[in-house]
Amino acid sequence: MNLPQYFSKHSRLICGLVFFVCLQACSPQNTLRGVFKKQTPYEKYQKGLEEAKLDQTALGQQWLAAGKNALQKPVPVTLPFKETGYFPADKPMAAGYQFTVQQGQKVAVKVQTKGTAVPQVFLDLFETRPEEPTAPKQVANADSTAQELEYEIEESVAHVLRVQPELLRSGQYTVTIEAQPVLAFPVQGKDGRAIQSFWGQDRDAGARKHEGIDIFAPRNTPVIASTEGVVSRVSTTPIGGKVVWLQDPGRNQSLYYAHLDSQLVQPGQRVAIGDTLGLMGNTGNAKTTAPHLHFGIYKFGRGAVDPFPYVFQSKEKPAPLNVSEKQLGQWTRVAKAKGTVRQSPDTKASIVTTLEKNTPVQVVAGTSDWYRVVLANGQQGFMASSLVEPLDKPLQTVRLRQTASLLETSHAQAAAKRTLPADTSVQVLARMEDFWLVRVAGGTTGWLEAPNTPSSPGR
């Protein structure tokens, strides 16, 4: 579709968007709504579409449906995760990613966009529960100017991130999702590699369980505040030796530092992240072991919890993109005898479906050595990049025996792009049982209902 045709086709929507921008800036009703109910940028945009009647247009309805579908059918991913994709202007799309992050971690999301008319991208994070899979609860969002989001997980349940651009704006995007600890590591100059004893291990010949982690370092290494807070207790006990308790009121918990050689703070003292609380030792019941810090976390009203996810920073980074960016947003076809579509980008992931050779698939994004694809029936999944190929070389050229409609999608009721007279030559780019993806003179592509009997190849 050329540019004049595109703007003519969507003129109502474009005029509505202009009205929508003015409405958002000038409406006193919108201002009053903001006073009584804080709306997310996504909700404000959706409400504006409705007030401008754009939700009654085909593209407006597709945009709303895409947002809902991203929440109902997200793709499962493992963190850290990085994906690069393309949002087309004429086909509203949204991406949904489902993952699980442990209590004590935070989700860190970053989106980068590029293109001639970079769209505003809405980032919304939802919590999902098995008992209510169709009713996700929104827990965080990025503001209208930011393309980053951080959120501390309150429970170890599945979360869904939705990434969706505004209407009629296209561009390439890269989304990165990582899990990070919410607390700083409690021993200066050390990291997770210094942890040598973990939560739940037996103590006193099995009489009790280890309610913390042990971090080893040389004697007198500074032990530091993992968060800002108030020192609530400085004392000496038979088991913990010289200990310091630090209140973390923002998270309803206390941090416990034990076996110190010396304590360098006083009760009631306010500290910042990184301030020295004491020096590493082996006092208390650790006097027969090497100097180490016993670090524990106690939730108000709940007791001890595993501190490991609160302080452990994984060294793993998202895999770099190893697929062709030229294929993003493009139709491709299965290059092998069988093409396996999986639920997530992993060879061990569940199989969504298996496709025959030359079946068309649309690439919407890429991650590592995988493409995220949409099938002609709307199903999504991941395919190894080695299983698909571009449509540069047609499978065959056929001459139509009768008049046919070049369709926008592979559906018998789809809108026709144009009518092709009998004797028209078309290049077949990919094939399904009921439809062919073809290219006609001038480079236009579209779908044809597959003839009942194969046409003779053209010369």
Short mmCIF file of C-alpha atoms in Angstrom, two decimals:
data_model
loop_
_atom_site.label_atom_id
_atom_site.label_comp_id
_atom_site.label_asym_id
_atom_site.label_seq_id
_atom_site.Cartn_x
_atom_site.Cartn_y
_atom_site.Cartn_z
CA MET A 1 0.00 0.00 0.00
CA ASN A 2 1.49 3.38 -1.05
CA LEU A 3 1.52 6.42 1.26
CA PRO A 4 -1.51 8.28 -0.23
CA GLN A 5 -3.58 5.08 -0.08
CA TYR A 6 -2.50 4.48 3.53
CA PHE A 7 -3.49 7.94 4.76
CA SER A 8 -6.72 7.88 2.76
CA LYS A 9 -7.68 4.54 4.24
CA HIS A 10 -7.04 5.72 7.80
CA SER A 11 -8.03 9.39 7.45
CA ARG A 12 -10.77 9.10 10.08
CA LEU A 13 -8.39 7.56 12.53
CA ILE A 14 -5.69 10.17 11.88
CA CYS A 15 -8.14 13.05 12.32
CA GLY A 16 -9.37 11.37 15.46
CA LEU A 17 -5.85 11.11 16.82
CA VAL A 18 -5.32 14.85 16.26
CA PHE A 19 -8.55 15.50 18.16
CA PHE A 20 -7.41 13.02 20.81
CA VAL A 21 -4.15 14.92 21.43
CA CYS A 22 -6.06 18.20 21.89
CA LEU A 23 -8.58 16.45 24.13
CA GLN A 24 -5.86 15.09 26.38
CA ALA A 25 -4.25 18.51 26.71
CA CYS A 26 -7.39 20.62 27.20
CA SER A 27 -10.15 18.51 28.72
CA PRO A 28 -11.18 19.72 32.21
CA GLN A 29 -12.90 16.37 32.70
CA ASN A 30 -9.59 14.65 32.19
CA THR A 31 -8.00 16.97 34.77
CA LEU A 32 -10.75 16.23 37.32
CA ARG A 33 -10.39 12.48 36.73
CA GLY A 34 -6.72 12.78 37.55
CA VAL A 35 -7.62 14.35 40.88
CA PHE A 36 -9.95 11.57 41.98
CA LYS A 37 -8.31 8.56 40.34
CA LYS A 38 -4.72 8.18 39.28
CA GLN A 39 -4.67 6.61 35.84
CA THR A 40 -1.74 4.90 34.19
CA PRO A 41 -0.48 6.29 30.86
CA TYR A 42 -2.04 3.27 29.13
CA GLU A 43 -5.42 3.89 30.77
CA LYS A 44 -5.31 7.59 29.86
CA TYR A 45 -4.50 6.75 26.25
CA GLN A 46 -7.26 4.12 26.10
CA LYS A 47 -9.77 6.54 27.61
CA GLY A 48 -8.77 9.16 25.06
CA LEU A 49 -9.37 6.71 22.22
CA GLU A 50 -12.85 6.07 23.57
CA GLU A 51 -13.68 9.77 23.97
CA ALA A 52 -12.50 10.44 20.42
CA LYS A 53 -14.59 7.47 19.19
CA LEU A 54 -11.46 5.83 17.84
CA ASP A 55 -12.31 2.62 19.67
CA GLN A 56 -15.08 2.21 17.09
CA THR A 57 -12.65 2.11 14.15
CA ALA A 58 -11.16 -1.16 12.93
CA LEU A 59 -7.60 -0.21 13.90
CA GLY A 60 -8.73 1.11 17.27
CA GLN A 61 -10.47 -2.17 18.02
CA GLN A 62 -7.41 -4.11 16.88
CA TRP A 63 -5.23 -2.02 19.23
CA LEU A 64 -7.47 -2.76 22.23
CA ALA A 65 -7.66 -6.45 21.32
CA ALA A 66 -3.86 -6.67 20.97
CA GLY A 67 -3.41 -5.29 24.48
CA LYS A 68 -5.84 -7.83 25.95
CA ASN A 69 -4.31 -10.71 23.99
CA ALA A 70 -0.81 -9.86 25.27
CA LEU A 71 -2.09 -10.41 28.82
CA GLN A 72 -4.14 -13.52 28.11
CA LYS A 73 -1.54 -15.26 25.92
CA PRO A 74 1.92 -14.05 26.97
CA VAL A 75 5.01 -15.96 25.87
CA PRO A 76 6.90 -17.61 28.77
CA VAL A 77 10.52 -16.48 29.06
CA THR A 78 13.43 -17.08 31.44
CA LEU A 79 15.34 -14.12 32.85
CA PRO A 80 17.58 -12.47 31.91
CA PHE A 81 15.81 -11.99 28.58
CA LYS A 82 16.39 -9.68 25.64
CA GLU A 83 14.32 -9.41 22.47
CA THR A 84 14.37 -7.14 19.44
CA GLY A 85 11.22 -6.74 17.40
CA TYR A 86 9.26 -4.48 15.09
CA PHE A 87 5.91 -2.76 15.61
CA PRO A 88 4.20 -2.03 12.25
CA ALA A 89 2.06 1.11 11.94
CA ASP A 90 -0.79 -0.54 10.02
CA LYS A 91 -1.18 -3.62 12.24
CA PRO A 92 -1.60 -2.89 15.97
CA MET A 93 0.47 -5.29 18.05
CA ALA A 94 1.52 -5.78 21.67
CA ALA A 95 4.08 -8.09 23.25
CA GLY A 96 3.41 -10.02 26.46
CA TYR A 97 6.14 -11.81 28.44
CA GLN A 98 5.51 -14.10 31.42
CA PHE A 99 8.20 -14.90 33.99
CA THR A 100 8.64 -15.67 37.68
CA VAL A 101 10.87 -13.64 39.98
CA GLN A 102 11.61 -14.55 43.59
CA GLN A 103 10.64 -12.54 46.64
CA GLY A 104 13.66 -10.40 47.47
CA GLN A 105 14.28 -9.50 43.83
CA LYS A 106 13.12 -6.69 41.62
CA VAL A 107 12.19 -6.72 37.95
CA ALA A 108 14.23 -4.27 35.88
CA VAL A 109 12.83 -3.52 32.42
CA LYS A 110 14.37 -1.31 29.76
CA VAL A 111 13.00 -0.60 26.27
CA GLN A 112 15.00 1.05 23.50
CA THR A 113 13.32 2.19 20.29
CA LYS A 114 14.53 3.46 16.96
CA GLY A 115 12.97 4.57 13.70
CA THR A 116 11.96 7.69 11.81
CA ALA A 117 8.85 8.21 13.98
CA VAL A 118 9.63 6.50 17.27
CA PRO A 119 6.37 5.63 19.05
CA GLN A 120 5.52 6.14 22.67
CA VAL A 121 5.69 2.70 24.25
CA PHE A 122 3.54 1.72 27.22
CA LEU A 123 5.13 -0.57 29.82
CA ASP A 124 2.77 -2.29 32.25
CA LEU A 125 3.54 -5.05 34.76
CA PHE A 126 0.88 -7.45 36.04
CA GLU A 127 0.77 -10.13 38.71
CA THR A 128 -1.03 -13.34 37.81
CA ARG A 129 -2.32 -16.11 40.07
CA PRO A 130 -3.29 -19.69 39.17
CA GLU A 131 -6.72 -19.29 40.77
CA GLU A 132 -7.46 -16.22 38.60
CA PRO A 133 -5.54 -16.70 35.33
CA THR A 134 -7.82 -14.39 33.35
CA ALA A 135 -7.73 -11.53 35.86
CA PRO A 136 -4.17 -10.23 36.10
CA LYS A 137 -3.59 -7.49 38.67
CA GLN A 138 -1.58 -4.47 37.56
CA VAL A 139 1.25 -3.73 39.99
CA ALA A 140 3.51 -1.27 38.16
CA ASN A 141 3.90 0.86 35.04
CA ALA A 142 6.40 3.25 33.51
CA ASP A 143 5.41 6.90 33.32
CA SER A 144 4.59 8.48 29.98
CA THR A 145 8.12 9.76 29.31
CA ALA A 146 10.15 6.80 30.61
CA GLN A 147 11.03 3.59 28.87
CA GLU A 148 12.30 1.92 32.02
CA LEU A 149 10.51 0.20 34.88
CA GLU A 150 11.64 -1.29 38.20
CA TYR A 151 9.44 -3.15 40.65
CA GLU A 152 10.24 -5.04 43.86
CA ILE A 153 8.45 -8.38 43.90
CA GLU A 154 6.22 -8.93 46.93
CA GLU A 155 5.46 -12.60 46.26
CA SER A 156 7.09 -15.31 44.17
CA VAL A 157 4.24 -15.59 41.65
CA ALA A 158 4.15 -15.28 37.88
CA HIS A 159 4.26 -11.78 36.41
CA VAL A 160 3.42 -10.55 32.91
CA LEU A 161 5.02 -7.56 31.21
CA ARG A 162 3.04 -5.90 28.42
CA VAL A 163 4.85 -3.74 25.87
CA GLN A 164 2.59 -1.85 23.44
CA PRO A 165 3.12 1.23 21.24
CA GLU A 166 0.59 3.94 20.43
CA LEU A 167 -1.51 3.74 17.27
CA LEU A 168 -0.20 4.39 13.74
CA ARG A 169 3.44 4.59 14.79
CA SER A 170 6.02 2.06 13.68
CA GLY A 171 9.51 1.31 14.87
CA GLN A 172 11.99 -1.25 16.04
CA TYR A 173 12.23 -1.97 19.75
CA THR A 174 14.54 -3.89 22.07
CA VAL A 175 13.20 -4.97 25.44
CA THR A 176 15.50 -6.22 28.21
CA ILE A 177 14.09 -7.89 31.34
CA GLU A 178 16.35 -8.78 34.27
CA ALA A 179 15.98 -9.86 37.89
CA GLN A 180 18.12 -7.99 40.43
CA PRO A 181 18.50 -8.19 44.23
CA VAL A 182 16.74 -5.48 46.24
CA LEU A 183 19.54 -5.22 48.82
CA ALA A 184 23.24 -4.39 48.53
CA PHE A 185 25.69 -7.19 49.30
CA PRO A 186 26.47 -6.98 53.06
CA VAL A 187 30.24 -7.51 52.89
CA GLN A 188 32.43 -4.84 51.35
CA GLY A 189 34.27 -5.92 48.20
CA LYS A 190 32.56 -9.32 48.03
CA ASP A 191 29.73 -10.85 46.02
CA GLY A 192 27.71 -14.05 45.84
CA ARG A 193 30.81 -16.17 45.31
CA ALA A 194 31.72 -15.59 48.99
CA ILE A 195 28.56 -17.36 50.19
CA GLN A 196 29.56 -20.83 51.40
CA SER A 197 26.64 -21.86 53.60
CA PHE A 198 23.00 -21.53 52.62
CA TRP A 199 19.49 -21.31 54.00
CA GLY A 200 17.95 -24.47 55.46
CA GLN A 201 21.11 -26.48 56.04
CA ASP A 202 21.30 -28.58 59.24
CA ARG A 203 22.77 -27.10 62.40
CA ASP A 204 23.54 -28.74 65.77
CA ALA A 205 23.33 -32.27 64.33
CA GLY A 206 19.97 -31.55 62.75
CA ALA A 207 18.36 -30.02 65.83
CA ARG A 208 17.72 -26.79 63.93
CA LYS A 209 17.96 -25.33 60.44
CA HIS A 210 20.22 -22.53 59.24
CA GLU A 211 18.12 -19.36 59.11
CA GLY A 212 20.43 -17.32 56.92
CA ILE A 213 23.53 -17.44 54.76
CA ASP A 214 27.23 -17.41 55.74
CA ILE A 215 29.55 -15.07 53.85
CA PHE A 216 33.30 -15.68 54.27
CA ALA A 217 36.00 -13.00 54.12
CA PRO A 218 39.21 -12.09 55.99
CA ARG A 219 38.94 -10.91 59.58
CA ASN A 220 38.10 -7.20 59.96
CA THR A 221 36.61 -6.90 56.47
CA PRO A 222 33.92 -4.17 56.73
CA VAL A 223 30.37 -5.43 57.11
CA ILE A 224 28.02 -2.85 55.58
CA ALA A 225 24.39 -1.74 55.60
CA SER A 226 22.51 -3.44 52.78
CA THR A 227 19.81 -0.76 52.89
CA GLU A 228 19.19 2.56 54.54
CA GLY A 229 17.53 2.19 57.93
CA VAL A 230 17.89 2.49 61.68
CA VAL A 231 20.08 0.36 63.94
CA SER A 232 17.63 -1.21 66.41
CA ARG A 233 19.96 -3.35 68.54
CA VAL A 234 23.67 -3.82 69.21
CA SER A 235 24.37 -6.72 71.57
CA THR A 236 26.31 -9.90 72.33
CA THR A 237 24.63 -13.35 72.41
CA PRO A 238 25.94 -16.90 72.99
CA ILE A 239 25.11 -18.03 69.45
CA GLY A 240 25.51 -14.88 67.36
CA GLY A 241 28.38 -13.38 69.30
CA LYS A 242 28.63 -9.67 68.56
CA VAL A 243 25.51 -8.81 66.54
CA VAL A 244 23.84 -5.80 64.92
CA TRP A 245 20.16 -5.54 64.00
CA LEU A 246 19.16 -3.08 61.28
CA GLN A 247 15.53 -2.13 60.72
CA ASP A 248 14.36 -1.89 57.10
CA PRO A 249 10.91 -0.32 57.68
CA GLY A 250 10.14 0.19 53.99
CA ARG A 251 10.07 -3.59 53.54
CA ASN A 252 8.72 -4.50 57.00
CA GLN A 253 11.80 -6.46 57.95
CA SER A 254 14.97 -6.47 60.06
CA LEU A 255 18.45 -7.45 58.89
CA TYR A 256 20.60 -9.52 61.25
CA TYR A 257 24.43 -9.36 61.22
CA ALA A 258 26.20 -11.92 63.46
CA HIS A 259 29.69 -13.17 64.47
CA LEU A 260 31.23 -9.68 64.19
CA ASP A 261 34.70 -9.04 65.56
CA SER A 262 33.63 -5.49 66.48
CA GLN A 263 30.49 -3.33 66.27
CA LEU A 264 30.87 0.24 64.98
CA VAL A 265 27.32 1.62 65.36
CA GLN A 266 24.93 2.46 68.19
CA PRO A 267 21.20 1.73 68.71
CA GLY A 268 19.05 4.43 67.14
CA GLN A 269 21.72 5.40 64.63
CA ARG A 270 20.44 6.04 61.09
CA VAL A 271 22.63 4.56 58.33
CA ALA A 272 22.79 4.70 54.54
CA ILE A 273 23.54 1.92 52.08
CA GLY A 274 27.24 1.06 52.32
CA ASP A 275 27.84 2.47 55.81
CA THR A 276 30.05 0.22 57.96
CA LEU A 277 28.17 -1.54 60.76
CA GLY A 278 31.07 -3.62 62.07
CA LEU A 279 34.04 -5.77 61.13
CA MET A 280 34.12 -9.43 60.13
CA GLY A 281 34.89 -11.95 62.87
CA ASN A 282 33.97 -15.35 64.30
CA THR A 283 32.45 -14.56 67.69
CA GLY A 284 29.70 -16.58 69.37
CA ASN A 285 29.33 -20.20 68.30
CA ALA A 286 31.53 -19.53 65.24
CA LYS A 287 34.75 -19.35 67.22
CA THR A 288 35.97 -22.66 65.76
CA THR A 289 35.36 -21.58 62.14
CA ALA A 290 37.00 -19.10 59.81
CA PRO A 291 35.79 -15.47 60.05
CA HIS A 292 32.43 -15.04 58.37
CA LEU A 293 29.20 -13.08 58.54
CA HIS A 294 25.93 -14.81 59.32
CA PHE A 295 23.36 -12.69 57.50
CA GLY A 296 19.66 -13.14 58.13
CA ILE A 297 16.37 -11.43 57.28
CA TYR A 298 13.33 -11.48 59.55
CA LYS A 299 9.97 -10.32 58.23
CA PHE A 300 7.72 -8.56 60.71
CA GLY A 301 4.98 -11.01 61.71
CA ARG A 302 6.43 -13.87 59.63
CA GLY A 303 9.88 -14.71 60.92
CA ALA A 304 12.99 -15.69 59.02
CA VAL A 305 13.10 -15.81 55.20
CA ASP A 306 15.84 -16.92 52.82
CA PRO A 307 18.14 -13.90 52.33
CA PHE A 308 19.92 -15.33 49.27
CA PRO A 309 17.70 -13.78 46.53
CA TYR A 310 17.78 -10.44 48.39
CA VAL A 311 21.56 -10.05 47.91
CA PHE A 312 22.68 -12.39 45.11
CA GLN A 313 23.44 -10.67 41.80
CA SER A 314 23.65 -13.11 38.92
CA LYS A 315 26.53 -12.61 36.50
CA GLU A 316 24.47 -13.98 33.63
CA LYS A 317 23.66 -11.46 30.90
CA PRO A 318 20.99 -11.65 28.20
CA ALA A 319 22.19 -13.45 25.10
CA PRO A 320 23.05 -11.14 22.18
CA LEU A 321 20.84 -11.11 19.09
CA ASN A 322 22.21 -13.63 16.59
CA VAL A 323 19.50 -13.42 13.91
CA SER A 324 18.96 -11.14 10.94
CA GLU A 325 17.22 -7.89 11.89
CA LYS A 326 16.15 -7.56 8.24
CA GLN A 327 13.57 -10.29 8.83
CA LEU A 328 11.83 -8.49 11.70
CA GLY A 329 8.24 -7.75 10.68
CA GLN A 330 8.61 -9.81 7.50
CA TRP A 331 6.96 -12.98 6.23
CA THR A 332 9.34 -15.93 5.89
CA ARG A 333 8.80 -19.62 5.18
CA VAL A 334 9.81 -22.92 6.74
CA ALA A 335 13.07 -24.01 5.12
CA LYS A 336 13.30 -27.58 6.44
CA ALA A 337 11.14 -30.67 5.99
CA LYS A 338 9.61 -29.95 9.39
CA GLY A 339 9.55 -26.69 11.33
CA THR A 340 8.98 -26.95 15.09
CA VAL A 341 7.30 -24.01 16.81
CA ARG A 342 7.98 -23.96 20.55
CA GLN A 343 6.33 -22.16 23.47
CA SER A 344 9.56 -20.41 24.49
CA PRO A 345 13.05 -19.96 22.97
CA ASP A 346 14.47 -23.23 24.27
CA THR A 347 14.95 -26.61 22.58
CA LYS A 348 13.39 -28.23 25.66
CA ALA A 349 10.27 -26.03 25.60
CA SER A 350 6.83 -27.44 24.83
CA ILE A 351 5.95 -27.78 21.15
CA VAL A 352 3.15 -25.50 19.94
CA THR A 353 2.90 -27.06 16.49
CA THR A 354 4.99 -28.56 13.69
CA LEU A 355 4.85 -27.00 10.22
CA GLU A 356 5.44 -28.43 6.77
CA LYS A 357 8.18 -27.10 4.51
CA ASN A 358 7.35 -23.81 2.72
CA THR A 359 4.64 -22.88 5.27
CA PRO A 360 4.56 -19.08 5.76
CA VAL A 361 5.40 -17.61 9.18
CA GLN A 362 5.69 -13.93 10.07
CA VAL A 363 8.70 -12.91 12.14
CA VAL A 364 7.79 -10.31 14.77
CA ALA A 365 10.90 -10.42 16.96
CA GLY A 366 14.21 -12.13 17.59
CA THR A 367 16.06 -13.29 20.70
CA SER A 368 19.44 -15.02 20.70
CA ASP A 369 19.24 -17.63 17.87
CA TRP A 370 15.43 -17.68 17.79
CA TYR A 371 12.64 -15.88 15.99
CA ARG A 372 9.31 -15.16 17.65
CA VAL A 373 6.78 -15.84 14.92
CA VAL A 374 3.07 -15.45 14.26
CA LEU A 375 1.41 -18.11 12.15
CA ALA A 376 -1.28 -17.38 9.59
CA ASN A 377 -3.93 -18.53 12.12
CA GLY A 378 -2.69 -16.06 14.76
CA GLN A 379 -0.77 -18.56 16.92
CA GLN A 380 2.54 -17.36 18.36
CA GLY A 381 5.68 -19.24 19.24
CA PHE A 382 9.43 -19.45 18.77
CA MET A 383 11.37 -21.05 15.94
CA ALA A 384 15.10 -21.59 15.65
CA SER A 385 16.35 -19.14 13.03
CA SER A 386 17.89 -22.01 11.05
CA LEU A 387 14.40 -23.38 10.36
CA VAL A 388 13.16 -20.42 8.29
CA GLU A 389 14.34 -18.58 5.19
CA PRO A 390 13.51 -15.24 3.49
CA LEU A 391 11.13 -15.03 0.55
CA ASP A 392 13.71 -13.60 -1.86
CA LYS A 393 13.49 -16.58 -4.20
CA PRO A 394 9.93 -17.64 -5.24
CA LEU A 395 8.99 -21.30 -5.08
CA GLN A 396 7.40 -21.13 -8.53
CA THR A 397 5.62 -18.82 -10.94
CA VAL A 398 2.07 -19.68 -11.95
CA ARG A 399 -0.38 -18.19 -14.44
CA LEU A 400 -3.91 -17.79 -13.13
CA ARG A 401 -6.57 -19.67 -15.08
CA GLN A 402 -9.37 -17.41 -13.85
CA THR A 403 -10.01 -14.12 -12.08
CA ALA A 404 -8.89 -14.15 -8.43
CA SER A 405 -8.83 -11.77 -5.47
CA LEU A 406 -5.49 -10.81 -3.90
CA LEU A 407 -6.40 -10.85 -0.17
CA GLU A 408 -4.92 -8.94 2.78
CA THR A 409 -4.88 -12.04 5.03
CA SER A 410 -5.21 -15.79 4.67
CA HIS A 411 -8.94 -15.86 5.25
CA ALA A 412 -11.71 -16.36 2.73
CA GLN A 413 -13.57 -13.32 4.10
CA ALA A 414 -10.51 -11.05 4.12
CA ALA A 415 -10.55 -7.72 2.31
CA ALA A 416 -9.26 -7.78 -1.24
CA LYS A 417 -6.26 -5.64 -2.14
CA ARG A 418 -7.07 -5.94 -5.82
CA THR A 419 -8.65 -8.22 -8.40
CA LEU A 420 -6.24 -10.21 -10.55
CA PRO A 421 -7.49 -10.95 -14.10
CA ALA A 422 -7.19 -14.40 -15.61
CA ASP A 423 -3.80 -15.07 -17.18
CA THR A 424 -2.00 -12.94 -14.53
CA SER A 425 1.40 -14.33 -13.55
CA VAL A 426 2.09 -14.53 -9.80
CA GLN A 427 5.15 -15.66 -7.88
CA VAL A 428 4.34 -18.18 -5.14
CA LEU A 429 6.41 -17.32 -2.05
CA ALA A 430 4.99 -19.76 0.50
CA ARG A 431 2.21 -22.33 0.67
CA MET A 432 -0.35 -23.59 3.13
CA GLU A 433 -3.12 -26.10 2.55
CA ASP A 434 -5.75 -23.48 1.77
CA PHE A 435 -3.79 -20.35 0.81
CA TRP A 436 -0.70 -19.21 -1.03
CA LEU A 437 1.36 -16.16 -0.16
CA VAL A 438 2.16 -14.58 -3.55
CA ARG A 439 3.86 -11.58 -5.13
CA VAL A 440 2.50 -9.86 -8.24
CA ALA A 441 4.06 -7.45 -10.74
CA GLY A 442 5.15 -4.26 -8.97
CA GLY A 443 6.17 -6.13 -5.79
CA THR A 444 2.80 -6.21 -3.99
CA THR A 445 2.31 -9.30 -1.84
CA GLY A 446 -0.94 -10.87 -0.69
CA TRP A 447 -2.84 -14.11 -0.30
CA LEU A 448 -4.64 -16.26 -2.85
CA GLU A 449 -6.96 -19.13 -2.15
CA ALA A 450 -5.09 -22.22 -3.26
CA PRO A 451 -6.58 -23.69 -6.47
CA ASN A 452 -8.14 -27.14 -6.25
CA THR A 453 -5.76 -28.36 -8.89
CA PRO A 454 -2.22 -27.04 -9.26
CA SER A 455 -1.71 -24.54 -12.07
CA SER A 456 0.96 -25.13 -14.62
CA PRO A 457 4.26 -23.49 -13.78
CA GLY A 458 5.02 -20.43 -15.86
CA ARG A 459 8.09 -20.13 -17.95
#
